[in-house]
PDB file of C-alpha atoms in Angstrom:
ATOM      1  CA  ILE L   1     -16.591   9.895  18.579  1.00  0.00           C
ATOM      2  CA  ALA L   2     -16.929   6.334  17.448  1.00  0.00           C
ATOM      3  CA  TYR L   3     -20.943   6.103  17.575  1.00  0.00           C
ATOM      4  CA  VAL L   4     -20.973   8.986  15.287  1.00  0.00           C
ATOM      5  CA  ARG L   5     -18.307   7.486  12.837  1.00  0.00           C
ATOM      6  CA  ASN L   6     -20.335   4.166  12.764  1.00  0.00           C
ATOM      7  CA  PHE L   7     -23.585   5.973  12.179  1.00  0.00           C
ATOM      8  CA  ILE L   8     -22.102   7.751   9.016  1.00  0.00           C
ATOM      9  CA  LYS L   9     -20.824   4.487   7.582  1.00  0.00           C
ATOM     10  CA  LYS L  10     -24.076   2.661   8.188  1.00  0.00           C
ATOM     11  CA  LEU L  11     -26.005   5.578   6.580  1.00  0.00           C
ATOM     12  CA  SER L  12     -23.612   5.570   3.733  1.00  0.00           C
ATOM     13  CA  GLN L  13     -24.092   1.891   3.216  1.00  0.00           C
ATOM     14  CA  SER L  14     -27.592   1.925   3.330  1.00  0.00           C
ATOM     15  CA  ASN L  15     -27.667   4.495   0.592  1.00  0.00           C
ATOM     16  CA  LYS L  16     -25.819   1.589  -1.275  1.00  0.00           C
ATOM     17  CA  ASP L  17     -22.648   3.831  -1.486  1.00  0.00           C
ATOM     18  CA  ALA L  18     -19.606   2.249  -2.426  1.00  0.00           C
ATOM     19  CA  TYR L  19     -17.283   4.645  -0.412  1.00  0.00           C
ATOM     20  CA  HIS L  20     -17.987   7.841   2.053  1.00  0.00           C
ATOM     21  CA  TRP L  21     -15.572  10.563   3.157  1.00  0.00           C
ATOM     22  CA  GLN L  22     -15.412  11.595   6.970  1.00  0.00           C
ATOM     23  CA  ILE L  23     -14.101  15.014   7.878  1.00  0.00           C
ATOM     24  CA  ASP L  24     -12.806  16.464  11.053  1.00  0.00           C
ATOM     25  CA  ASP L  25     -14.208  19.698  11.879  1.00  0.00           C
ATOM     26  CA  ASN L  26     -11.001  21.324  12.871  1.00  0.00           C
ATOM     27  CA  ILE L  27      -9.536  21.433   9.286  1.00  0.00           C
ATOM     28  CA  ARG L  28      -8.922  24.782   7.963  1.00  0.00           C
ATOM     29  CA  HIS L  29      -7.409  24.201   4.614  1.00  0.00           C
ATOM     30  CA  ILE L  30      -6.732  21.502   1.963  1.00  0.00           C
ATOM     31  CA  LYS L  31      -3.498  22.058   0.208  1.00  0.00           C
ATOM     32  CA  GLU L  32      -1.555  20.428  -2.785  1.00  0.00           C
ATOM     33  CA  GLN L  33       1.616  20.588  -3.340  1.00  0.00           C
ATOM     34  CA  ILE L  34       2.725  22.475  -6.369  1.00  0.00           C
ATOM     35  CA  ASP L  35       6.244  23.332  -7.792  1.00  0.00           C
ATOM     36  CA  GLY L  36       7.488  22.600  -4.346  1.00  0.00           C
ATOM     37  CA  LYS L  37       4.975  24.741  -2.111  1.00  0.00           C
ATOM     38  CA  TYR L  38       1.786  23.608  -0.532  1.00  0.00           C
ATOM     39  CA  VAL L  39      -0.940  25.873  -1.872  1.00  0.00           C
ATOM     40  CA  SER L  40      -4.575  25.971  -0.826  1.00  0.00           C
ATOM     41  CA  ILE L  41      -7.206  24.194  -3.393  1.00  0.00           C
ATOM     42  CA  ASN L  42     -10.715  23.792  -3.534  1.00  0.00           C
ATOM     43  CA  PRO L  43     -11.428  20.838  -1.205  1.00  0.00           C
ATOM     44  CA  SER L  44     -13.331  19.342  -3.836  1.00  0.00           C
ATOM     45  CA  VAL L  45     -10.831  19.120  -6.241  1.00  0.00           C
ATOM     46  CA  GLY L  46      -8.522  17.272  -3.272  1.00  0.00           C
ATOM     47  CA  PHE L  47     -11.346  14.778  -2.507  1.00  0.00           C
ATOM     48  CA  ASP L  48     -11.841  14.263  -6.241  1.00  0.00           C
ATOM     49  CA  LYS L  49      -8.269  13.398  -7.055  1.00  0.00           C
ATOM     50  CA  ILE L  50      -7.937  10.805  -4.219  1.00  0.00           C
ATOM     51  CA  GLN L  51     -11.329   9.096  -4.867  1.00  0.00           C
ATOM     52  CA  THR L  52     -10.524   8.839  -8.619  1.00  0.00           C
ATOM     53  CA  HIS L  53      -7.425   7.338  -7.741  1.00  0.00           C
ATOM     54  CA  VAL L  54      -8.681   4.950  -5.106  1.00  0.00           C
ATOM     55  CA  GLU L  55     -11.549   3.726  -7.348  1.00  0.00           C
ATOM     56  CA  GLN L  56      -9.052   2.038  -9.585  1.00  0.00           C
ATOM     57  CA  PHE L  57      -8.565  -0.541  -7.234  1.00  0.00           C
ATOM     58  CA  THR L  58     -10.293  -3.357  -5.496  1.00  0.00           C
ATOM     59  CA  ASN L  59      -8.671  -3.708  -2.046  1.00  0.00           C
ATOM     60  CA  ILE L  60      -8.153   0.034  -0.573  1.00  0.00           C
ATOM     61  CA  GLY L  61     -10.181   0.138   2.688  1.00  0.00           C
ATOM     62  CA  ALA L  62      -9.027   3.805   3.251  1.00  0.00           C
ATOM     63  CA  ALA L  63      -7.261   6.796   1.896  1.00  0.00           C
ATOM     64  CA  GLY L  64      -6.320   9.939   3.567  1.00  0.00           C
ATOM     65  CA  MET L  65      -4.584  12.919   3.554  1.00  0.00           C
ATOM     66  CA  ALA L  66      -1.275  13.885   5.482  1.00  0.00           C
ATOM     67  CA  HIS L  67      -1.079  16.459   8.323  1.00  0.00           C
ATOM     68  CA  LEU L  68       1.044  19.447   6.637  1.00  0.00           C
ATOM     69  CA  ALA L  69       3.012  19.459   9.532  1.00  0.00           C
ATOM     70  CA  PHE L  70       4.488  16.202   8.674  1.00  0.00           C
ATOM     71  CA  ALA L  71       4.142  16.174   4.827  1.00  0.00           C
ATOM     72  CA  PHE L  72       7.700  17.232   4.064  1.00  0.00           C
ATOM     73  CA  SER L  73       8.943  14.237   5.726  1.00  0.00           C
ATOM     74  CA  HIS L  74       7.575  11.629   3.601  1.00  0.00           C
ATOM     75  CA  GLU L  75       9.394  10.567   0.390  1.00  0.00           C
ATOM     76  CA  ASP L  76       6.588   9.252  -1.331  1.00  0.00           C
ATOM     77  CA  ASP L  77       3.511  10.959  -2.946  1.00  0.00           C
ATOM     78  CA  ILE L  78       1.440   8.098  -1.683  1.00  0.00           C
ATOM     79  CA  GLU L  79       2.396   5.986   1.160  1.00  0.00           C
ATOM     80  CA  ILE L  80       0.760   2.353   1.550  1.00  0.00           C
ATOM     81  CA  ASN L  81      -0.377   0.573   4.908  1.00  0.00           C
ATOM     82  CA  LYS L  82      -0.223   3.774   7.282  1.00  0.00           C
ATOM     83  CA  GLN L  83      -2.473   5.140   9.707  1.00  0.00           C
ATOM     84  CA  VAL L  84      -5.286   7.536   7.904  1.00  0.00           C
ATOM     85  CA  TYR L  85      -6.901  10.258  10.012  1.00  0.00           C
ATOM     86  CA  SER L  86      -9.218  13.240  10.098  1.00  0.00           C
ATOM     87  CA  SER L  87     -10.055  13.575   6.138  1.00  0.00           C
ATOM     88  CA  VAL L  88     -10.521  10.137   4.770  1.00  0.00           C
ATOM     89  CA  LEU L  89     -12.215   8.025   2.212  1.00  0.00           C
ATOM     90  CA  PHE L  90     -13.648   4.869   3.340  1.00  0.00           C
ATOM     91  CA  LYS L  91     -14.521   1.931   1.602  1.00  0.00           C
ATOM     92  CA  ASN L  92     -17.986   0.456   2.430  1.00  0.00           C
ATOM     93  CA  ASP L  93     -17.769  -3.182   1.670  1.00  0.00           C
ATOM     94  CA  ASN L  94     -16.861  -4.265   5.251  1.00  0.00           C
ATOM     95  CA  ASP L  95     -18.596  -4.603   8.522  1.00  0.00           C
ATOM     96  CA  LEU L  96     -15.771  -3.208  10.513  1.00  0.00           C
ATOM     97  CA  GLU L  97     -16.766  -0.456  13.411  1.00  0.00           C
ATOM     98  CA  TRP L  98     -15.074   2.131  15.237  1.00  0.00           C
ATOM     99  CA  ARG L  99     -14.426   1.445  19.088  1.00  0.00           C
ATOM    100  CA  SER L 100     -15.079   3.538  21.724  1.00  0.00           C
ATOM    101  CA  GLY L 101     -12.408   4.063  24.360  1.00  0.00           C
ATOM    102  CA  CYS L 102      -9.620   4.076  22.255  1.00  0.00           C
ATOM    103  CA  VAL L 103      -7.625   6.268  19.507  1.00  0.00           C
ATOM    104  CA  GLU L 104     -10.431   5.297  17.068  1.00  0.00           C
ATOM    105  CA  ASP L 105      -8.826   6.350  13.791  1.00  0.00           C
ATOM    106  CA  THR L 106      -5.595   4.536  14.582  1.00  0.00           C
ATOM    107  CA  ASP L 107      -7.674   1.416  15.615  1.00  0.00           C
ATOM    108  CA  TYR L 108      -9.679   1.348  12.612  1.00  0.00           C
ATOM    109  CA  SER L 109      -6.704   1.625  10.603  1.00  0.00           C
ATOM    110  CA  VAL L 110      -5.196  -1.311  11.973  1.00  0.00           C
ATOM    111  CA  GLN L 111      -8.672  -3.264  11.779  1.00  0.00           C
ATOM    112  CA  LEU L 112      -8.535  -2.543   8.110  1.00  0.00           C
ATOM    113  CA  LEU L 113      -4.892  -3.755   7.646  1.00  0.00           C
ATOM    114  CA  MET L 114      -5.618  -6.849   9.694  1.00  0.00           C
ATOM    115  CA  GLU L 115      -8.581  -7.737   7.389  1.00  0.00           C
ATOM    116  CA  GLY L 116      -6.092  -7.647   4.553  1.00  0.00           C
ATOM    117  CA  TYR L 117      -7.007  -4.219   2.921  1.00  0.00           C
ATOM    118  CA  CYS L 118      -4.626  -1.747   2.003  1.00  0.00           C
ATOM    119  CA  THR L 119      -4.543   2.085   3.391  1.00  0.00           C
ATOM    120  CA  LEU L 120      -3.278   4.849   1.345  1.00  0.00           C
ATOM    121  CA  LEU L 121      -1.699   8.331   2.920  1.00  0.00           C
ATOM    122  CA  PHE L 122      -1.393  10.787   0.297  1.00  0.00           C
ATOM    123  CA  THR L 123       1.424  13.286   1.081  1.00  0.00           C
ATOM    124  CA  ARG L 124       1.095  15.891  -1.754  1.00  0.00           C
ATOM    125  CA  ILE L 125      -2.406  16.702  -1.010  1.00  0.00           C
ATOM    126  CA  GLY L 126      -2.620  17.844   2.860  1.00  0.00           C
ATOM    127  CA  ILE L 127      -4.785  19.017   5.625  1.00  0.00           C
ATOM    128  CA  ASP L 128      -4.079  22.278   7.628  1.00  0.00           C
ATOM    129  CA  LYS L 129      -5.685  21.833  11.096  1.00  0.00           C
ATOM    130  CA  VAL L 130      -6.353  23.666  13.959  1.00  0.00           C
ATOM    131  CA  HIS L 131      -3.998  22.536  16.947  1.00  0.00           C
ATOM    132  CA  SER L 132      -5.537  19.784  19.047  1.00  0.00           C
ATOM    133  CA  LEU L 133      -7.328  20.758  22.191  1.00  0.00           C
ATOM    134  CA  SER L 134      -7.261  24.487  20.974  1.00  0.00           C
ATOM    135  CA  MET L 135     -11.107  24.211  20.024  1.00  0.00           C
ATOM    136  CA  SER L 136     -13.707  23.897  22.672  1.00  0.00           C
ATOM    137  CA  GLY L 137     -16.764  21.596  22.152  1.00  0.00           C
ATOM    138  CA  GLY L 138     -16.452  18.258  20.421  1.00  0.00           C
ATOM    139  CA  ASN L 139     -13.344  15.637  21.369  1.00  0.00           C
ATOM    140  CA  THR L 140     -11.723  18.569  23.671  1.00  0.00           C
ATOM    141  CA  ASP L 141     -14.660  18.168  25.914  1.00  0.00           C
ATOM    142  CA  SER L 142     -15.856  14.795  25.661  1.00  0.00           C
ATOM    143  CA  GLU L 143     -12.779  12.364  24.772  1.00  0.00           C
ATOM    144  CA  TYR L 144      -9.722  14.580  25.817  1.00  0.00           C
ATOM    145  CA  ALA L 145     -10.801  16.108  29.231  1.00  0.00           C
ATOM    146  CA  GLY L 146      -9.105  15.097  32.503  1.00  0.00           C
ATOM    147  CA  GLU L 147      -7.180  11.699  31.876  1.00  0.00           C
ATOM    148  CA  GLY L 148      -9.485  11.128  28.426  1.00  0.00           C
ATOM    149  CA  ARG L 149      -5.994  11.028  26.546  1.00  0.00           C
ATOM    150  CA  LEU L 150      -4.616   8.562  28.867  1.00  0.00           C
ATOM    151  CA  ILE L 151      -7.542   6.377  28.794  1.00  0.00           C
ATOM    152  CA  ARG L 152      -7.673   6.258  24.852  1.00  0.00           C
ATOM    153  CA  ALA L 153      -4.046   5.309  24.605  1.00  0.00           C
ATOM    154  CA  LYS L 154      -4.389   2.499  27.273  1.00  0.00           C
ATOM    155  CA  GLY L 155      -7.633   1.351  25.181  1.00  0.00           C
ATOM    156  CA  LEU L 156      -5.723   1.252  22.138  1.00  0.00           C
ATOM    157  CA  GLN L 157      -2.839  -0.822  23.759  1.00  0.00           C
ATOM    158  CA  SER L 158      -5.286  -3.027  24.887  1.00  0.00           C
ATOM    159  CA  ASN L 159      -6.770  -3.537  21.658  1.00  0.00           C
ATOM    160  CA  TRP L 160      -3.413  -4.256  20.028  1.00  0.00           C
ATOM    161  CA  PRO L 161      -1.065  -5.719  22.620  1.00  0.00           C
ATOM    162  CA  GLY L 162       2.545  -5.084  21.893  1.00  0.00           C
ATOM    163  CA  MET L 163       1.923  -2.550  18.931  1.00  0.00           C
ATOM    164  CA  PHE L 164       1.868   0.918  20.740  1.00  0.00           C
ATOM    165  CA  ASN L 165       3.802   2.775  23.509  1.00  0.00           C
ATOM    166  CA  ILE L 166       2.568   5.780  25.459  1.00  0.00           C
ATOM    167  CA  VAL L 167       4.983   8.492  25.825  1.00  0.00           C
ATOM    168  CA  HIS L 168       4.858  11.805  27.222  1.00  0.00           C
ATOM    169  CA  ARG L 169       5.621  14.858  24.517  1.00  0.00           C
ATOM    170  CA  PHE L 170       5.318  18.371  25.257  1.00  0.00           C
ATOM    171  CA  GLY L 171       3.486  17.914  28.324  1.00  0.00           C
ATOM    172  CA  LYS L 172       0.915  15.688  26.789  1.00  0.00           C
ATOM    173  CA  ILE L 173       0.274  11.999  26.233  1.00  0.00           C
ATOM    174  CA  SER L 174       0.915  10.588  22.878  1.00  0.00           C
ATOM    175  CA  ILE L 175       0.807   7.427  21.341  1.00  0.00           C
ATOM    176  CA  ARG L 176       4.052   6.027  19.326  1.00  0.00           C
ATOM    177  CA  PRO L 177       3.464   3.043  17.226  1.00  0.00           C
ATOM    178  CA  LYS L 178       6.122   0.374  17.367  1.00  0.00           C
ATOM    179  CA  PRO L 179       7.456  -0.354  13.650  1.00  0.00           C
ATOM    180  CA  PHE L 180       4.558  -2.792  12.788  1.00  0.00           C
ATOM    181  CA  TRP L 181       3.173  -0.933   9.889  1.00  0.00           C
ATOM    182  CA  LYS L 182       5.989  -2.428   7.464  1.00  0.00           C
ATOM    183  CA  LYS L 183       4.579  -5.769   8.723  1.00  0.00           C
ATOM    184  CA  PHE L 184       1.710  -5.576   6.546  1.00  0.00           C
ATOM    185  CA  LYS L 185       2.930  -6.981   2.897  1.00  0.00           C
ATOM    186  CA  GLN L 186      -0.629  -6.649   1.013  1.00  0.00           C
ATOM    187  CA  ARG L 187      -0.567  -4.199  -1.750  1.00  0.00           C
ATOM    188  CA  PRO L 188      -3.202  -2.477  -3.969  1.00  0.00           C
ATOM    189  CA  LEU L 189      -4.795  -4.555  -6.485  1.00  0.00           C
ATOM    190  CA  LYS L 190      -5.891  -2.719  -9.502  1.00  0.00           C
ATOM    191  CA  ILE L 191      -9.582  -3.599 -11.141  1.00  0.00           C
ATOM    192  CA  GLY L 192      -9.020  -6.546 -13.672  1.00  0.00           C
ATOM    193  CA  GLN L 193      -5.571  -7.437 -12.557  1.00  0.00           C
ATOM    194  CA  LYS L 194      -4.815 -10.814 -10.935  1.00  0.00           C
ATOM    195  CA  GLU L 195      -1.558  -9.744  -9.496  1.00  0.00           C
ATOM    196  CA  ARG L 196      -0.693  -6.781  -7.152  1.00  0.00           C
ATOM    197  CA  ILE L 197       1.347  -4.157  -8.975  1.00  0.00           C
ATOM    198  CA  LYS L 198       4.829  -3.558  -7.549  1.00  0.00           C
ATOM    199  CA  GLU L 199       5.185  -1.150  -4.660  1.00  0.00           C
ATOM    200  CA  GLY L 200       7.846   1.086  -6.885  1.00  0.00           C
ATOM    201  CA  LEU L 201       5.226   1.458  -9.804  1.00  0.00           C
ATOM    202  CA  PHE L 202       2.542   2.287  -7.511  1.00  0.00           C
ATOM    203  CA  PHE L 203       4.482   4.980  -6.061  1.00  0.00           C
ATOM    204  CA  ASN L 204       5.547   6.306  -9.289  1.00  0.00           C
ATOM    205  CA  GLU L 205       2.053   6.976 -10.401  1.00  0.00           C
ATOM    206  CA  ARG L 206       0.847  10.084 -10.079  1.00  0.00           C
ATOM    207  CA  TYR L 207      -2.930  10.470  -8.812  1.00  0.00           C
TER     208      TYR L 207
END
């Protein structure tokens, strides 16, 4: 999967795009929280809202949508410096690459943060996905088959020593990050501003 993601990014960079989207193939719906309920929306509407918001800033390396299974656990409309995954807008002004043999979306999120970028996780616009390993082909056959999940988890541990634990949940291997995300103190910087906006002000802005 890493080589495909890298190909997409390099193609977008060759086209002189400032950003590009990468969207997994097991997403059924894009939904937005309206009046306390998540309702299906035209995907292009969700993509446009996120990209329009991101383009106000200079240092957002990636912005993604929360999985609806976890969306109600988030307190803020937008969370800063968290893992992004599955449906993500990426900034093209860097040479970072996805790496094989690990959980590549988590690894890339950490790379961005280590380089000083911010990541944004939108929690009021979310993705409704098919359950992992329930579809044939793709990563199910190539990345997760046999001990694939364990190999990828160990690869992530190797890339970032001390940051992740490997746990068994519901009969399968999972990665559980240690509480390191809060250690990244960089904050979004708006175009034309010299100082990063305060966290509370950012969270209270509606996209």
